[in-house]
Short mmCIF file of C-alpha atoms in Angstrom, two decimals:
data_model
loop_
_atom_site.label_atom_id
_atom_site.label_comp_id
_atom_site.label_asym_id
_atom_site.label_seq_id
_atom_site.Cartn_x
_atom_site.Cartn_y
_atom_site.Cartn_z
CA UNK A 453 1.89 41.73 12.50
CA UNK A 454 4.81 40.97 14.61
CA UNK A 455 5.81 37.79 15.86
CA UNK A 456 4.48 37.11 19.32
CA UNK A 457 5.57 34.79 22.48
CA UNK A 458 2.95 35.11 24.47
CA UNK A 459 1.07 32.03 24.23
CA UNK A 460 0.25 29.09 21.61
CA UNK A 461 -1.34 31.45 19.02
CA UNK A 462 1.80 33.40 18.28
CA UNK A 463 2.91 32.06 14.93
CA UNK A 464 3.07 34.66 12.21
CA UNK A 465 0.70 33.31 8.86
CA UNK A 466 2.86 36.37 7.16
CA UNK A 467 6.43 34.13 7.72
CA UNK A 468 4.38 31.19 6.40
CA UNK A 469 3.66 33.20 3.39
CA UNK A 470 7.20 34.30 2.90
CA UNK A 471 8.72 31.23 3.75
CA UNK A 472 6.51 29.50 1.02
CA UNK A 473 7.22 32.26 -1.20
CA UNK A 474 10.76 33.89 -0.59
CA UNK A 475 11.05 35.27 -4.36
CA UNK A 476 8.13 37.20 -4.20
CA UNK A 477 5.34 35.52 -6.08
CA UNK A 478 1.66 36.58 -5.24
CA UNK A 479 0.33 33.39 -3.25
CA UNK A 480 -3.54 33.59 -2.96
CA UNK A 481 -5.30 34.17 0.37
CA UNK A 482 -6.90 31.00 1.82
CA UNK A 483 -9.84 30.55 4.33
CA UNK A 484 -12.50 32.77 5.42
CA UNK A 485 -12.30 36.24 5.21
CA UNK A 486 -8.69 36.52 2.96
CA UNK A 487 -6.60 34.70 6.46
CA UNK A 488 -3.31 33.21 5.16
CA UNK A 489 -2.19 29.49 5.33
CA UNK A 490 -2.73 28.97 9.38
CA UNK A 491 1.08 26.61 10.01
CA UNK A 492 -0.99 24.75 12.79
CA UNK A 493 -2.90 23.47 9.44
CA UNK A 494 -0.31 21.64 7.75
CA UNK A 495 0.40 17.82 8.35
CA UNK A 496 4.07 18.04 9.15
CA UNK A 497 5.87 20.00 11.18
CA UNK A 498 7.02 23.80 10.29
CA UNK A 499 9.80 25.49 12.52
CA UNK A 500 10.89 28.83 10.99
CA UNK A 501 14.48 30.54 12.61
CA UNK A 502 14.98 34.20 10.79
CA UNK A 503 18.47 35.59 9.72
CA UNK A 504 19.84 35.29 13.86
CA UNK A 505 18.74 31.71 14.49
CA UNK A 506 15.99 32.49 16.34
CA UNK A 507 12.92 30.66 16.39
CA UNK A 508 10.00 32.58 14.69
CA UNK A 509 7.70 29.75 13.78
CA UNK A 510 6.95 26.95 15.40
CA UNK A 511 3.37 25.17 14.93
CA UNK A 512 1.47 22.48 16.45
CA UNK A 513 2.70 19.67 14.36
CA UNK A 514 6.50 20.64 15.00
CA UNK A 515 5.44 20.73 18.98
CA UNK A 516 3.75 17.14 18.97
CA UNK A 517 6.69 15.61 17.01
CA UNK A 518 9.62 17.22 19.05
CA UNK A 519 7.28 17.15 22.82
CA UNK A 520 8.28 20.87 23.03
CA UNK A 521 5.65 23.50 23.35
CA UNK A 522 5.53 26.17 21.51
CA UNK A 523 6.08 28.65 24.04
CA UNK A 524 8.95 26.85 25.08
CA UNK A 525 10.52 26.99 21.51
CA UNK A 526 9.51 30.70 20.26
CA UNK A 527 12.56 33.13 20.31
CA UNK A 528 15.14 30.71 21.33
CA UNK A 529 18.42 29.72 19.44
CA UNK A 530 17.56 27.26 16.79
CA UNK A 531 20.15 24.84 18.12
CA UNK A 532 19.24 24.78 21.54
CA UNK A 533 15.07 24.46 20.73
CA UNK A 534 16.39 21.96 18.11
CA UNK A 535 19.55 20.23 19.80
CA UNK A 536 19.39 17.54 16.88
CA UNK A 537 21.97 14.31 16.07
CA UNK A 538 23.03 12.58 13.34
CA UNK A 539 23.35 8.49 14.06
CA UNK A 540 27.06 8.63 15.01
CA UNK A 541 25.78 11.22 17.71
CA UNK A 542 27.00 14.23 16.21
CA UNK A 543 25.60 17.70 16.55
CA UNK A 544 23.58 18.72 13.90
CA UNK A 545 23.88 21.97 13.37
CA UNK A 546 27.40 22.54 13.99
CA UNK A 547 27.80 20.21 11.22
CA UNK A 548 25.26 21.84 8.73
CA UNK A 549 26.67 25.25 9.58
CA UNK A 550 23.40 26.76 7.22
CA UNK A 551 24.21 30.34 8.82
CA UNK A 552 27.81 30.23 8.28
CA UNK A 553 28.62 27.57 5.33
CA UNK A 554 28.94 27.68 1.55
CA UNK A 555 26.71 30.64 0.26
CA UNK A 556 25.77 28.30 -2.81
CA UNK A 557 24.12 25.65 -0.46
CA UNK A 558 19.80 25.67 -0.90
CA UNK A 559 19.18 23.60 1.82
CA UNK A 560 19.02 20.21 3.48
CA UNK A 561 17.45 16.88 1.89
CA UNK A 562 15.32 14.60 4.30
CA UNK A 563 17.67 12.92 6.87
CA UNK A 564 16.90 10.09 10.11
CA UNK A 565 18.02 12.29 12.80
CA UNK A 566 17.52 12.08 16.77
CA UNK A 567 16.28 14.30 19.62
CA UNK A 568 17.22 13.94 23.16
CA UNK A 569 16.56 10.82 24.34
CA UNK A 570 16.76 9.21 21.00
CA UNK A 571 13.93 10.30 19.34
CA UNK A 572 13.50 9.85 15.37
CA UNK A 573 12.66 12.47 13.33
CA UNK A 574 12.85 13.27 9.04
CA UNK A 575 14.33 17.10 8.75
CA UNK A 576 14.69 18.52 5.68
CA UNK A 577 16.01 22.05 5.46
CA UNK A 578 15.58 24.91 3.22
CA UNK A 579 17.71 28.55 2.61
CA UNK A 580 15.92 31.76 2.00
CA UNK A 581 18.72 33.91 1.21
CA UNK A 582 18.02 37.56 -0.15
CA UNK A 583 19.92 36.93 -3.52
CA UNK A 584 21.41 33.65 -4.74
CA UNK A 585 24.85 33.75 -2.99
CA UNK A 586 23.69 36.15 -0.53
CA UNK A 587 23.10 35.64 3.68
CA UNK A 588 20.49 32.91 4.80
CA UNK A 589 17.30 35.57 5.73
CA UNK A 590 15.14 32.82 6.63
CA UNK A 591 15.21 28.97 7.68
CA UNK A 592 12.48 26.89 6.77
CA UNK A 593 12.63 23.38 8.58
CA UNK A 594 10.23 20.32 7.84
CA UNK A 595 9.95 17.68 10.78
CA UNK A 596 7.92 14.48 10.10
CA UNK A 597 7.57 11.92 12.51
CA UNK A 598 8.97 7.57 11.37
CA UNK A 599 6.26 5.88 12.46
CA UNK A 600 4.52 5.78 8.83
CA UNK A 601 7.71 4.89 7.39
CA UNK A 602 8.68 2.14 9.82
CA UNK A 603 5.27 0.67 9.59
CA UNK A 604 6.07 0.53 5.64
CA UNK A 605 9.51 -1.08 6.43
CA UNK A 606 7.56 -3.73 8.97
CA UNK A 607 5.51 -4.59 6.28
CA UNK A 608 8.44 -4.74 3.85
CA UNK A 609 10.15 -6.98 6.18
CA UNK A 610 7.08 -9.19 6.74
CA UNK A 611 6.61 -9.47 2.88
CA UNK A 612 10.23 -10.54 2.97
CA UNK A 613 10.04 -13.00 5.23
CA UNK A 614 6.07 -15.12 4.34
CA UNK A 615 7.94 -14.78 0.71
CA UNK A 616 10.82 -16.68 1.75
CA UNK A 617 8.70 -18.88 4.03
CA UNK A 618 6.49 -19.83 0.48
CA UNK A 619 9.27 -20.05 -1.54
CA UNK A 620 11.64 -22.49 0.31
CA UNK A 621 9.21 -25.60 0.38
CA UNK A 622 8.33 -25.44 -3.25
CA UNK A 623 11.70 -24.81 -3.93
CA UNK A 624 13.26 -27.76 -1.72
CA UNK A 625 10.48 -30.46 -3.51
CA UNK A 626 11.37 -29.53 -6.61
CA UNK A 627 15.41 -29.54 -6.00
CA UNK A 628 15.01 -33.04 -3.97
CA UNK A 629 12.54 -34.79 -6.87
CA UNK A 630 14.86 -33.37 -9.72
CA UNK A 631 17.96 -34.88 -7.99
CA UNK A 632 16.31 -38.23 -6.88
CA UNK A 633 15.52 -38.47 -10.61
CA UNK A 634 18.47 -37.52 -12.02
CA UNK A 635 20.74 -39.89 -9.49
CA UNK A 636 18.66 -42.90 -9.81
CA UNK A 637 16.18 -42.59 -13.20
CA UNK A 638 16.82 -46.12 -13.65
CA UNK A 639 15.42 -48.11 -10.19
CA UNK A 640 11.91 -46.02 -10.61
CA UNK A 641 8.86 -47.21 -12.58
CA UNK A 642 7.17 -45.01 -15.09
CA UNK A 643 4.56 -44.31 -12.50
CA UNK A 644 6.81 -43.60 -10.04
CA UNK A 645 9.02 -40.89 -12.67
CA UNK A 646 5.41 -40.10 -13.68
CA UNK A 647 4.03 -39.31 -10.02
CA UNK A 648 7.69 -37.17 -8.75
CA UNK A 649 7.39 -35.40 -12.15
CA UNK A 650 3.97 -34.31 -11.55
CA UNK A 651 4.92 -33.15 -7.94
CA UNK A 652 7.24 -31.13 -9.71
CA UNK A 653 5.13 -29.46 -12.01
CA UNK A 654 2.74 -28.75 -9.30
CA UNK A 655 5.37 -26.58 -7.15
CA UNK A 656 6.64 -24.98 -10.00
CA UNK A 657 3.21 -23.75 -10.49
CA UNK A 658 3.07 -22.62 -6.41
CA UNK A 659 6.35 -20.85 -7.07
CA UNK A 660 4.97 -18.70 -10.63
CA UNK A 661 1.96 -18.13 -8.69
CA UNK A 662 3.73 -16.54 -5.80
CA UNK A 663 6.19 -14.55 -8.21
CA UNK A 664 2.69 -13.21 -10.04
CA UNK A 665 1.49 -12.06 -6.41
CA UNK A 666 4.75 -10.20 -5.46
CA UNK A 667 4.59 -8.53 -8.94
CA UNK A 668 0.68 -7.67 -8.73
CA UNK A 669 1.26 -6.22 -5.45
CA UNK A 670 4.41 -3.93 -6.70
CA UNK A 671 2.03 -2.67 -9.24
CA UNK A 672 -0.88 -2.02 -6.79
CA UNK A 673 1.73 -0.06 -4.31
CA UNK A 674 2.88 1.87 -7.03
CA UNK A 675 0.13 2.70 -9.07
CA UNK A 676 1.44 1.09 -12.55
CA UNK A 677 -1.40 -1.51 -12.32
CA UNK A 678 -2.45 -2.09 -16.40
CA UNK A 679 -5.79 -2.68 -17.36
CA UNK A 680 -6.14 -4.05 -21.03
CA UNK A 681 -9.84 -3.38 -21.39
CA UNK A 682 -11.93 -5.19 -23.68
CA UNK A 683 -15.43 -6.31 -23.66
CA UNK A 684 -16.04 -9.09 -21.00
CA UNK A 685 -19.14 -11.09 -20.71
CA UNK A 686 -18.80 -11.60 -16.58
CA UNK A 687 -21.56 -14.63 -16.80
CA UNK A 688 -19.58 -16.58 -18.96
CA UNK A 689 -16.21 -15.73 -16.82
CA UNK A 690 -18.38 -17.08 -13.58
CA UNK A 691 -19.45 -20.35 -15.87
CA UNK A 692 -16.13 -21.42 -16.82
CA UNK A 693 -14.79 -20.59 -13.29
CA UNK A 694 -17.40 -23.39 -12.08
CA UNK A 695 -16.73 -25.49 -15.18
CA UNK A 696 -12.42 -25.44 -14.07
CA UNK A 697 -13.64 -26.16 -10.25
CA UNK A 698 -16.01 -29.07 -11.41
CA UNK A 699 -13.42 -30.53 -13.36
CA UNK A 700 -10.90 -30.53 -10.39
CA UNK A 701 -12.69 -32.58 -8.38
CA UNK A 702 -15.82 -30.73 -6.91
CA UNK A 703 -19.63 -31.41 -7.01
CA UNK A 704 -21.44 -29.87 -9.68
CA UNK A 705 -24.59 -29.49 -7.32
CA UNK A 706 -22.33 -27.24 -4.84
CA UNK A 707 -22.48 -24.42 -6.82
CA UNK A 708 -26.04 -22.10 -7.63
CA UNK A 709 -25.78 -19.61 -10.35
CA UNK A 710 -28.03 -16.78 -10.26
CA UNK A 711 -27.91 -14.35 -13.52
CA UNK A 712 -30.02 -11.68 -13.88
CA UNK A 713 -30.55 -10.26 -17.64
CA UNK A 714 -29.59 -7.56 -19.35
CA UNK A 715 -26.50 -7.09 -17.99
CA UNK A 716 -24.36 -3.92 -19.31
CA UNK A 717 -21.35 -4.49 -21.21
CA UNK A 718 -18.62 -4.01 -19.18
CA UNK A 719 -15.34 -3.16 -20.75
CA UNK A 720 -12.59 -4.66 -18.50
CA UNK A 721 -9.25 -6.72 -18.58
CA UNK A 722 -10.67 -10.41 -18.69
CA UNK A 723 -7.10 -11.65 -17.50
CA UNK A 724 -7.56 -9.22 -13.81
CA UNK A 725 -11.36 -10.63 -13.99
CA UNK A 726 -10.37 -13.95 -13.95
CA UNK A 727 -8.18 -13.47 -11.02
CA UNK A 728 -10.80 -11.53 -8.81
CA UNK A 729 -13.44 -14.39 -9.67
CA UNK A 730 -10.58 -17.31 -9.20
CA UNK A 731 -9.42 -16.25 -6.16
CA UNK A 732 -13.19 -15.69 -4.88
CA UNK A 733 -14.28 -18.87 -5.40
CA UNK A 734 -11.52 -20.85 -4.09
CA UNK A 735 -11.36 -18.99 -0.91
CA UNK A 736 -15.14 -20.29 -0.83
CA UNK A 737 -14.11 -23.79 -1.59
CA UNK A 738 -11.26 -23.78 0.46
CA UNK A 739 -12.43 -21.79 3.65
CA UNK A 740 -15.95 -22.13 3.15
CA UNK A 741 -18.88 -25.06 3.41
CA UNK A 742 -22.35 -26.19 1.89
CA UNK A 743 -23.83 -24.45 -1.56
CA UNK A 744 -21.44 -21.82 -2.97
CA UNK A 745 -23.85 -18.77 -4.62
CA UNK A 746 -22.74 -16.75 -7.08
CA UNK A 747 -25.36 -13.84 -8.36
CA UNK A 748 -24.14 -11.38 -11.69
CA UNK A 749 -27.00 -8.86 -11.99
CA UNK A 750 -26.76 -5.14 -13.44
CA UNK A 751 -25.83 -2.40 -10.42
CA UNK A 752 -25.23 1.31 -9.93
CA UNK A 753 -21.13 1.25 -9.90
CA UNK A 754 -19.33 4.89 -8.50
CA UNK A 755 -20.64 8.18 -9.63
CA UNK A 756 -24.10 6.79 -11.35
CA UNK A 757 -22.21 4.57 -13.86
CA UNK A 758 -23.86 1.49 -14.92
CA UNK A 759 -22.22 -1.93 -13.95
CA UNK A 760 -22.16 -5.53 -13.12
CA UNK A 761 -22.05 -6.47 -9.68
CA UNK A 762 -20.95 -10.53 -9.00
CA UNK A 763 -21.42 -11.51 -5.24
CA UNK A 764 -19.94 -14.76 -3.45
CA UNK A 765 -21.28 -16.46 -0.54
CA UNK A 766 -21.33 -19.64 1.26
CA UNK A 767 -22.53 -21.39 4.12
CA UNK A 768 -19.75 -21.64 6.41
CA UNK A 769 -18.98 -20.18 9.72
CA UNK A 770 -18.07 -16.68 7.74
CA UNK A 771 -15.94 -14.19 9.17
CA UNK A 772 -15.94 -12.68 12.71
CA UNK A 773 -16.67 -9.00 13.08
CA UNK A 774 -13.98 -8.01 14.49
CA UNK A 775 -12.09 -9.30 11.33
CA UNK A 776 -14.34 -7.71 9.26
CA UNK A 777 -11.86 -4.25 8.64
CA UNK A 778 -8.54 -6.70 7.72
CA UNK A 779 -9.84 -8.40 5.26
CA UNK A 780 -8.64 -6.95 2.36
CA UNK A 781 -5.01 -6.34 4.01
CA UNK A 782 -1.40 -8.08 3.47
CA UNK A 783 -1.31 -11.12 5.15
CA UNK A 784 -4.83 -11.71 6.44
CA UNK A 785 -5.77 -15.81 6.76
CA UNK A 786 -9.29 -16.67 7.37
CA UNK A 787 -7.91 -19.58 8.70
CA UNK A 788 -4.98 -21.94 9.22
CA UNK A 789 -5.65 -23.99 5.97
CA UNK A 790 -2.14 -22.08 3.78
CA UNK A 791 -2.00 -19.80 1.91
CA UNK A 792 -0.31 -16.17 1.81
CA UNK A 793 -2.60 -13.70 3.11
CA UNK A 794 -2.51 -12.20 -0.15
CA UNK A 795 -4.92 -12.94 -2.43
CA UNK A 796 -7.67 -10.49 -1.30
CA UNK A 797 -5.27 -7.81 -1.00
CA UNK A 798 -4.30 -8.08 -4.75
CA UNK A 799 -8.50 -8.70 -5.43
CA UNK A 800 -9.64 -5.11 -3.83
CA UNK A 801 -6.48 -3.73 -5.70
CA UNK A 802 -7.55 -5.29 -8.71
CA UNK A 803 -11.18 -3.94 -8.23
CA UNK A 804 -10.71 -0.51 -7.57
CA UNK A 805 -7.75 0.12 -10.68
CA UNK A 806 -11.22 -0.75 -12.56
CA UNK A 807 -12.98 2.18 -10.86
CA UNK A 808 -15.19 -0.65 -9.00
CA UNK A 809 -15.77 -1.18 -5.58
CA UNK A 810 -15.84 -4.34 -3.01
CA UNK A 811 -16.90 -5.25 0.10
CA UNK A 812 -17.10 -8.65 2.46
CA UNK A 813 -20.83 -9.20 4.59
CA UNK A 814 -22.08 -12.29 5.73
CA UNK A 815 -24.23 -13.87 3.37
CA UNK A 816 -27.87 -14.97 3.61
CA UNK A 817 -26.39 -18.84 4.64
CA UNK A 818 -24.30 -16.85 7.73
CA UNK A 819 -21.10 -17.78 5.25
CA UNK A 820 -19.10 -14.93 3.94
CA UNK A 821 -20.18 -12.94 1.05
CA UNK A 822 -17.97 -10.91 -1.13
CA UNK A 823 -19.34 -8.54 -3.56
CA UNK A 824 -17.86 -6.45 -6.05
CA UNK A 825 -19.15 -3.81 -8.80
CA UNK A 826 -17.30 -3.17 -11.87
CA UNK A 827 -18.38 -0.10 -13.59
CA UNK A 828 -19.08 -0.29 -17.46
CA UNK A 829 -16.07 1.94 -18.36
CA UNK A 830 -17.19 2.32 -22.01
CA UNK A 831 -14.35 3.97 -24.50
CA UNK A 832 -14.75 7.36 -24.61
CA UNK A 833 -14.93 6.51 -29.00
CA UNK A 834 -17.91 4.27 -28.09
CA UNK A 835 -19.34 6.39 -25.86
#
């Protein structure tokens, strides 16, 4: 089939195929009735020049990134359908030279480059040449577009900054009680050391707990979240939860614990549990009024596993609708009463490294209601 400019359906599946493969390899057919790999399928864009320069490929993708259309681009010189920058605002592909440079060279790695007008793109390049040191045949180019990476750096940079924002008034009691102490232990009382020293303790503890978020979350991004499983009774987890919060001040009648028997052993890392179930509760302490209900009964977890699912409510105002999808993202407050925005984030991260699910209603007292399922995840030596 030869390649075509007469309209938007001209691109040539065939110089997919070859492009894909250039040494030869049998790639199977895909889609109905034996039809190649259609380019306008792929999520980035694809822009193929042959051994003149000349555009031969060019699919929808490529055309949305670069606001050219296709018809536009077919045929023409790769430099002038492509008139891309570097930063410093040189031209591209005078400086690449692929046509015309070292014979050895393979290609391009991913660079921030700009289109008229100073559009951002990612281009990486690759050379189909007909031996190894032999003429470039074939120019395969990848375009992707920066908004997913800059909304990654936004987020970087907001992490950055409600880190620093945390850290610095720990940080500042503990340096000013330290040096009051140190300066002038004499003139204080033993109540007084005993009060500043306590104060101290107390922010160091803000400070670890912080550090342990920013790690959690690096391990949730990057997949190396590790579960030491072992049996855990979640009843007894939700008991001394309650027992800790009692302890600290609350009212042993604000809290109603519903279990409901047999409940499946669930094999799980009791340190992650008590996290999940820690920050639960004091999000329903803290943002939450009236009785605090927790319920552990037996549920059907993902793909018709047994498991134990523990749901949280209160009777506070709960959480608007329209709130309802953030949730469970970086930085989310419920309300103005501190905290990092966080805490839930690390939770549903928590939840689904177990294979578990959980989602936030509005309970039966119009409160919010969190509920997750943790499947039973027995060893495959016990199973």
């Amino acid at each position: 089939m030869a390649v075509g400019m007469s309209g938007p359906q001209t691109t040539d599946a065939a110089v997919v195929r070859a492009a894909a493969d250039p040494e030869g390899v049998s790639v199977p057919d895909i889609g109905p009735g034996g039809q190649c790999l259609d380019p306008d399928d792929l999520p980035d864009g694809l822009v193929v020049a042959d051994g003149t320069g000349r555009i031969i490929c060019f699919n929808a993708a490529a055309a949305r990134i670069t606001a050219m259309p296709r018809a536009a681009a077919l045929g023409r010189p790769l430099e002038h359908a492509l008139p891309l920058e570097d930063l410093k605002g040189r031209r591209w592909w005078e400086l690449t030279d692929p046509y015309g440079g070292l014979a050895t060279r393979v290609g391009q790695p991913e660079r921030n480059l700009l289109l008229p007008g100073g559009r951002e793109v990612l281009v990486s390049a690759r050379y189909v040449r007909e031996s190894p040191t032999g003429p470039v045949r074939r120019l395969v180019i990848s375009l992707r577009g920066t908004e997913a990476r800059r909304r990654t750096e936004r987020s970087h940079a907001e992490l950055i900054a409600t880190v620093a924002h945390e850290l610095r008034s720990p940080l500042t009691s503990v340096k000013g009680f330290t040096a009051t102490l140190l300066a002038k232990w004499e003139r204080f009382t033993d109540d007084q050391k005993r009060l500043m020293l306590e104060t101290v303790y107390a922010d160091a503890n803000r400070v670890t707990r912080l550090i342990t978020e920013l790690l959690d979350i690096s391990r949730i991004d990057s997949g190396r979240l590790e579960l030491r499983r072992q049996p855990v009774d979640l009843s007894a987890a939700v008991e001394r939860h309650i027992q800790a919060l009692t302890a600290n001040g609350q009212a042993p009648d604000r809290f109603l614990v519903r279990t409901c028997q047999p409940l499946p052993a669930v094999w799980a890392d009791p340190d992650k549990v008590d996290q999940v179930l820690g920050n639960l509760l004091e999000n329903a302490v803290r943002h939450g009024e009236g009785t605090v209900t927790i319920e552990v009964a037996p549920a059907p977890a993902k793909s018709d596993e047994k498991g134990t699912a523990v749901t949280v409510s209160d009777e506070g105002s709960g959480i608007p609708e329209e709130s309802m999808g953030r949730v469970f993202t970086r930085f989310w407050r419920g309300s103005k009463r501190g905290g990092t925005g966080l805490g839930l984030y690390i939770v549903k991260g928590i939840v689904e490294a177990h294979g578990g699910t959980i989602t936030v209603g509005r309970g039966p007292g119009g409160g919010a209601e969190f509920r997750f399922i943790l499947p039973v995840s027995t060893p495959a030596y016990l199973a």
